[in-house]
Short mmCIF file of C-alpha atoms in Angstrom, two decimals:
data_model
loop_
_atom_site.label_atom_id
_atom_site.label_comp_id
_atom_site.label_asym_id
_atom_site.label_seq_id
_atom_site.Cartn_x
_atom_site.Cartn_y
_atom_site.Cartn_z
CA MET A 1 -47.90 13.48 -24.04
CA ASP A 2 -51.20 14.62 -22.59
CA LEU A 3 -49.76 15.92 -19.35
CA SER A 4 -51.43 19.08 -18.16
CA ILE A 5 -49.41 22.28 -18.06
CA PRO A 6 -48.43 22.93 -14.44
CA ASN A 7 -49.75 25.89 -12.53
CA ALA A 8 -47.39 28.81 -13.20
CA ALA A 9 -47.74 29.89 -9.56
CA GLU A 10 -46.48 26.53 -8.35
CA ASP A 11 -42.79 26.20 -7.57
CA GLY A 12 -41.48 22.66 -7.67
CA ILE A 13 -38.07 23.66 -6.32
CA ARG A 14 -39.19 21.83 -3.17
CA TYR A 15 -38.83 18.54 -5.06
CA LEU A 16 -35.15 19.28 -5.60
CA THR A 17 -34.00 20.46 -2.16
CA ASN A 18 -32.98 18.67 1.04
CA VAL A 19 -32.79 15.29 -0.71
CA THR A 20 -29.68 13.45 -1.90
CA PHE A 21 -29.90 12.62 -5.60
CA ARG A 22 -27.59 11.07 -8.13
CA LEU A 23 -26.98 13.01 -11.31
CA TRP A 24 -27.58 11.43 -14.72
CA ARG A 25 -27.07 12.64 -18.29
CA LEU A 26 -29.77 11.91 -20.85
CA THR A 27 -29.83 12.15 -24.63
CA PRO A 28 -33.06 13.63 -26.11
CA LEU A 29 -36.23 11.60 -25.50
CA LEU A 30 -37.58 10.54 -28.91
CA ASP A 31 -41.28 10.51 -29.83
CA PHE A 32 -42.05 12.12 -26.50
CA ASP A 33 -45.44 13.45 -27.54
CA LYS A 34 -46.73 10.25 -29.14
CA LYS A 35 -47.73 8.50 -25.92
CA THR A 36 -50.36 9.57 -23.43
CA ARG A 37 -49.83 9.78 -19.71
CA ASP A 38 -52.07 6.74 -19.14
CA GLN A 39 -50.11 4.74 -21.70
CA LEU A 40 -46.78 5.64 -20.12
CA GLU A 41 -47.90 4.85 -16.58
CA ALA A 42 -49.39 1.52 -17.74
CA SER A 43 -46.21 0.73 -19.65
CA LEU A 44 -43.98 1.47 -16.67
CA THR A 45 -46.21 -0.58 -14.36
CA LYS A 46 -46.15 -3.53 -16.76
CA HIS A 47 -42.38 -3.34 -17.08
CA MET A 48 -41.89 -3.30 -13.31
CA LEU A 49 -44.25 -6.24 -12.85
CA GLY A 50 -42.35 -8.16 -15.49
CA VAL A 51 -39.18 -7.78 -13.44
CA PHE A 52 -40.54 -8.37 -9.95
CA SER A 53 -41.60 -11.80 -8.77
CA LEU A 54 -45.34 -11.88 -8.04
CA VAL A 55 -44.69 -14.17 -5.07
CA THR A 56 -41.56 -12.89 -3.37
CA GLY A 57 -40.88 -9.57 -5.09
CA PRO A 58 -41.81 -6.03 -4.09
CA VAL A 59 -45.41 -4.85 -4.42
CA ILE A 60 -46.05 -1.85 -6.67
CA VAL A 61 -48.17 0.61 -4.71
CA ALA A 62 -48.31 3.55 -7.15
CA VAL A 63 -46.90 4.76 -10.45
CA SER A 64 -47.20 8.39 -11.54
CA ILE A 65 -45.75 10.54 -14.31
CA TYR A 66 -46.45 14.26 -14.45
CA HIS A 67 -45.05 17.67 -15.29
CA PHE A 68 -44.20 20.21 -12.61
CA ASN A 69 -43.06 23.81 -12.68
CA VAL A 70 -39.81 25.30 -11.42
CA GLN A 71 -40.13 29.04 -11.54
CA GLU A 72 -37.33 30.86 -13.38
CA TRP A 73 -35.89 27.63 -14.83
CA ASP A 74 -34.66 29.06 -18.13
CA ARG A 75 -36.08 26.44 -20.51
CA VAL A 76 -34.93 26.57 -24.14
CA ASP A 77 -38.24 24.99 -25.21
CA PRO A 78 -41.15 26.79 -23.50
CA LYS A 79 -43.34 23.71 -24.08
CA CYS A 80 -40.91 21.41 -22.29
CA TRP A 81 -41.61 21.22 -18.55
CA PRO A 82 -39.73 19.43 -15.77
CA LEU A 83 -40.95 15.84 -15.56
CA ARG A 84 -41.40 13.66 -12.47
CA ILE A 85 -41.48 9.86 -12.82
CA GLU A 86 -42.31 8.14 -9.55
CA VAL A 87 -42.74 4.51 -8.51
CA VAL A 88 -43.73 3.65 -4.94
CA ILE A 89 -43.10 0.05 -3.94
CA GLN A 90 -43.18 -2.01 -0.78
CA GLU A 91 -40.84 -4.89 -0.18
CA ARG A 92 -41.91 -7.62 2.19
CA GLU A 93 -42.18 -6.47 5.80
CA SER A 94 -40.72 -3.05 5.05
CA SER A 95 -41.98 0.50 4.72
CA LEU A 96 -42.98 2.16 1.47
CA GLN A 97 -40.07 3.12 -0.77
CA THR A 98 -40.37 6.04 -3.18
CA ASN A 99 -38.23 5.94 -6.32
CA VAL A 100 -38.02 9.17 -8.29
CA MET A 101 -36.60 10.47 -11.54
CA LEU A 102 -36.70 14.25 -12.01
CA LEU A 103 -35.97 15.24 -15.60
CA MET A 104 -34.94 18.86 -16.15
CA PRO A 105 -35.43 20.59 -19.54
CA ALA A 106 -32.43 21.92 -21.42
CA THR A 107 -31.23 25.42 -20.61
CA PHE A 108 -28.51 25.41 -23.27
CA ASN A 109 -29.54 26.02 -26.89
CA PHE A 110 -27.69 24.01 -29.54
CA LYS A 111 -29.62 25.92 -32.24
CA THR A 112 -30.44 22.60 -33.93
CA GLU A 113 -33.83 20.99 -34.35
CA LEU A 114 -34.57 17.79 -32.47
CA ALA A 115 -35.81 14.87 -34.57
CA GLY A 116 -38.81 12.64 -33.98
CA ASN A 117 -40.84 14.96 -31.74
CA ALA A 118 -38.04 14.66 -29.22
CA LYS A 119 -37.72 16.61 -26.01
CA ASP A 120 -34.34 17.53 -24.58
CA TYR A 121 -33.83 16.63 -20.91
CA PRO A 122 -30.03 16.59 -20.56
CA LEU A 123 -30.04 16.50 -16.75
CA ALA A 124 -31.87 14.06 -14.49
CA LEU A 125 -31.81 13.83 -10.71
CA MET A 126 -32.63 10.34 -9.50
CA ARG A 127 -33.21 8.80 -6.11
CA PHE A 128 -34.01 5.14 -5.64
CA GLY A 129 -35.39 4.12 -2.27
CA THR A 130 -34.51 0.53 -3.11
CA ARG A 131 -31.99 -0.96 -5.52
CA ALA A 132 -34.67 -3.29 -6.84
CA ALA A 133 -36.28 -0.36 -8.67
CA GLU A 134 -33.21 1.27 -10.20
CA THR A 135 -32.43 -1.11 -13.07
CA PRO A 136 -36.01 -1.65 -14.32
CA MET A 137 -36.86 2.07 -14.18
CA LEU A 138 -33.73 2.96 -16.16
CA GLU A 139 -34.42 0.15 -18.63
CA TRP A 140 -37.95 1.44 -19.17
CA LEU A 141 -36.74 5.02 -19.68
CA ARG A 142 -34.13 3.95 -22.26
CA ASP A 143 -36.48 1.60 -24.13
CA THR A 144 -39.53 3.88 -24.12
CA PHE A 145 -37.78 6.99 -25.43
CA THR A 146 -34.81 5.43 -27.28
CA CYS A 147 -32.43 7.47 -25.17
CA SER A 148 -29.16 6.95 -23.37
CA ALA A 149 -28.92 7.43 -19.60
CA ILE A 150 -25.39 7.79 -18.25
CA PRO A 151 -24.26 8.49 -14.67
CA TYR A 152 -23.03 12.06 -14.41
CA CYS A 153 -19.88 12.28 -12.29
CA PRO A 154 -18.65 15.89 -12.11
CA SER A 155 -15.11 16.32 -13.36
CA ARG A 156 -12.19 17.43 -11.24
CA VAL A 157 -12.22 20.77 -13.06
CA MET A 158 -15.91 21.29 -12.25
CA LEU A 159 -15.44 20.58 -8.53
CA ASN A 160 -12.33 22.75 -8.41
CA THR A 161 -14.22 25.59 -10.09
CA LEU A 162 -17.08 25.27 -7.59
CA LEU A 163 -14.64 25.33 -4.69
CA GLU A 164 -12.87 28.43 -5.99
CA TRP A 165 -16.17 30.24 -6.61
CA TRP A 166 -17.45 29.34 -3.17
CA THR A 167 -14.39 30.44 -1.20
CA ASP A 168 -14.28 33.71 -3.14
CA GLN A 169 -17.90 34.31 -2.14
CA LEU A 170 -17.04 33.73 1.51
CA LEU A 171 -14.68 36.68 1.62
CA THR A 172 -17.48 39.05 0.64
CA LEU A 173 -19.46 38.16 3.78
CA PRO A 174 -19.04 40.04 7.06
CA ALA A 175 -17.23 37.97 9.67
CA ASN A 176 -20.37 37.66 11.83
CA GLU A 177 -22.28 36.07 8.92
CA ARG A 178 -19.71 33.53 7.83
CA GLU A 179 -20.88 30.88 10.26
CA PHE A 180 -24.59 31.56 9.91
CA ASN A 181 -26.62 28.41 9.38
CA MET A 182 -23.60 26.35 8.35
CA PRO A 183 -24.59 22.72 7.81
CA PHE A 184 -22.64 19.83 9.25
CA ARG A 185 -19.62 18.76 7.15
CA CYS A 186 -19.58 22.02 5.24
CA GLY A 187 -16.16 22.13 3.64
CA VAL A 188 -14.11 20.11 1.19
CA ASP A 189 -12.86 16.51 1.06
CA LEU A 190 -9.51 16.19 -0.68
CA ASP A 191 -7.32 13.28 -1.79
CA PHE A 192 -3.61 13.58 -2.47
CA GLU A 193 -0.72 11.27 -3.18
CA GLY A 194 0.94 9.75 -0.13
CA PRO A 195 4.55 10.43 0.88
CA ASN A 196 5.87 6.90 0.16
CA ASP A 197 5.02 3.49 -1.30
CA HIS A 198 3.39 2.34 1.94
CA ILE A 199 0.79 5.14 1.89
CA ASP A 200 -0.32 5.80 -1.68
CA THR A 201 -3.29 8.11 -0.93
CA ILE A 202 -4.14 10.46 1.93
CA SER A 203 -7.65 11.86 2.41
CA THR A 204 -8.41 14.95 4.46
CA PHE A 205 -11.35 17.20 5.26
CA ILE A 206 -10.98 20.97 5.57
CA SER A 207 -13.85 22.75 7.22
CA PHE A 208 -15.60 25.91 6.08
CA LYS A 209 -14.05 27.84 8.97
CA ASN A 210 -10.50 26.77 8.13
CA LEU A 211 -10.98 27.41 4.41
CA VAL A 212 -11.86 31.02 5.24
CA LYS A 213 -8.72 31.35 7.37
CA LEU A 214 -6.53 29.91 4.61
CA LYS A 215 -8.11 32.16 2.00
CA ASP A 216 -7.66 35.23 4.21
CA VAL A 217 -3.96 34.41 4.66
CA GLY A 218 -3.33 33.37 1.06
CA GLY A 219 -4.98 36.38 -0.53
CA LYS A 220 -7.86 36.92 -2.90
CA ASN A 221 -5.86 36.31 -6.08
CA ALA A 222 -4.42 32.95 -5.03
CA SER A 223 -6.08 29.62 -5.87
CA ILE A 224 -7.48 27.96 -2.73
CA LEU A 225 -6.07 24.59 -3.86
CA GLU A 226 -2.62 26.11 -4.26
CA ILE A 227 -2.94 27.72 -0.81
CA ILE A 228 -3.87 24.33 0.67
CA ARG A 229 -0.99 22.61 -1.14
CA LEU A 230 1.54 25.12 0.20
CA HIS A 231 0.08 24.92 3.70
CA ILE A 232 0.42 21.11 3.75
CA LYS A 233 4.01 21.39 2.50
CA GLN A 234 4.92 23.93 5.17
CA THR A 235 3.20 22.16 8.09
CA LEU A 236 3.58 18.47 7.19
CA GLY A 237 6.59 18.56 4.89
CA ILE A 238 4.69 16.77 2.10
CA ASP A 239 5.20 18.19 -1.37
CA ILE A 240 1.90 17.46 -3.11
CA LYS A 241 1.88 17.25 -6.89
CA GLN A 242 -1.89 17.13 -7.23
CA LEU A 243 -4.90 17.73 -5.00
CA VAL A 244 -8.16 16.07 -6.02
CA CYS A 245 -11.53 17.32 -4.76
CA THR A 246 -13.80 14.35 -4.00
CA ARG A 247 -16.64 16.31 -2.37
CA VAL A 248 -17.42 19.98 -1.97
CA GLY A 249 -19.88 21.01 0.73
CA THR A 250 -21.11 24.58 0.46
CA PRO A 251 -23.97 26.49 2.07
CA VAL A 252 -25.82 25.93 -1.24
CA ALA A 253 -25.21 22.23 -1.93
CA TYR A 254 -23.10 19.15 -1.42
CA LEU A 255 -21.59 17.80 -4.64
CA SER A 256 -19.33 14.77 -4.96
CA ASN A 257 -17.20 13.36 -7.77
CA GLN A 258 -19.43 10.26 -7.64
CA GLY A 259 -22.39 12.27 -8.92
CA GLN A 260 -24.21 12.80 -5.63
CA ILE A 261 -25.86 16.16 -5.03
CA LYS A 262 -27.93 17.61 -2.22
CA LEU A 263 -29.35 21.12 -2.44
CA LEU A 264 -29.59 22.48 1.07
CA PRO A 265 -32.81 24.08 2.39
CA ARG A 266 -33.31 27.67 3.53
CA ILE A 267 -30.91 28.95 0.88
CA SER A 268 -31.61 31.44 -1.90
CA ARG A 269 -33.43 29.64 -4.73
CA GLU A 270 -31.45 31.78 -7.19
CA LEU A 271 -28.25 30.09 -6.00
CA HIS A 272 -29.87 26.66 -6.33
CA LEU A 273 -31.01 27.42 -9.88
CA SER A 274 -27.66 28.92 -10.82
CA LEU A 275 -25.81 25.77 -9.74
CA LEU A 276 -28.26 23.36 -11.39
CA THR A 277 -28.33 25.37 -14.61
CA GLU A 278 -24.55 25.26 -14.80
CA ILE A 279 -24.58 21.48 -14.31
CA SER A 280 -27.36 21.11 -16.91
CA ASP A 281 -25.46 23.18 -19.48
CA LEU A 282 -22.31 21.12 -18.96
CA SER A 283 -24.38 17.97 -19.37
CA SER A 284 -25.75 19.28 -22.69
CA LEU A 285 -22.25 19.92 -23.96
CA ALA A 286 -21.04 16.47 -22.91
CA MET A 287 -23.76 14.41 -24.63
#
């Protein structure tokens, strides 16, 4: 692919932050280097036009495919750069809608050679401004590179691990810094089994502030989920067998079990990269 190498001084981390994406897993993109940028953009445009009605469908305003740089993204293949695929469309009597796929190069090394001039992009962050663009863009990606694209919904274990790591980090902060720049809805959403047949599931939200209090009382060595379970039993009289994290909101990112992620602005880029790299590595292992 004749995409120019991005400027090393550029930092495309801005493309990843302060936007809600959905996570996807991708198998390696086959024959990646056999098509030029012009060919790929023309192919994507043609595919979108073939799906949209020329009379009543959305109008394609722009299609672009290009590499960008994310400094300190630990790429296994130094020739494999993050890739941005963007389609801007306008539906009748509406504003412009930007639809984006951000493909992130592998950071986990399988120590095996990829066949067919393939490039390994195990993690993709996608945002579709309109549902009309989602299916055709995914179809084009799968057909063009003979790859699989599967929604990436973080497991219960992954969310639980993130929650434990986060609350442990909180205890290292001075009390006067614990509420600094805390975003709205920073905390954890939990589901647990209801007390009887009439109420089968109960959902609750525990804020950042209350998580800190619970962790302080429960002790550093205790699991935060176990602390929460015991607290609910003592205060509400409900003996919970299992707590399920459905969304974890930290000062670094929001992450849900439906595969939604939002990296929050004005946070250390090292923390952003650490979280995304962990997700990317898990995606590599799962494919």
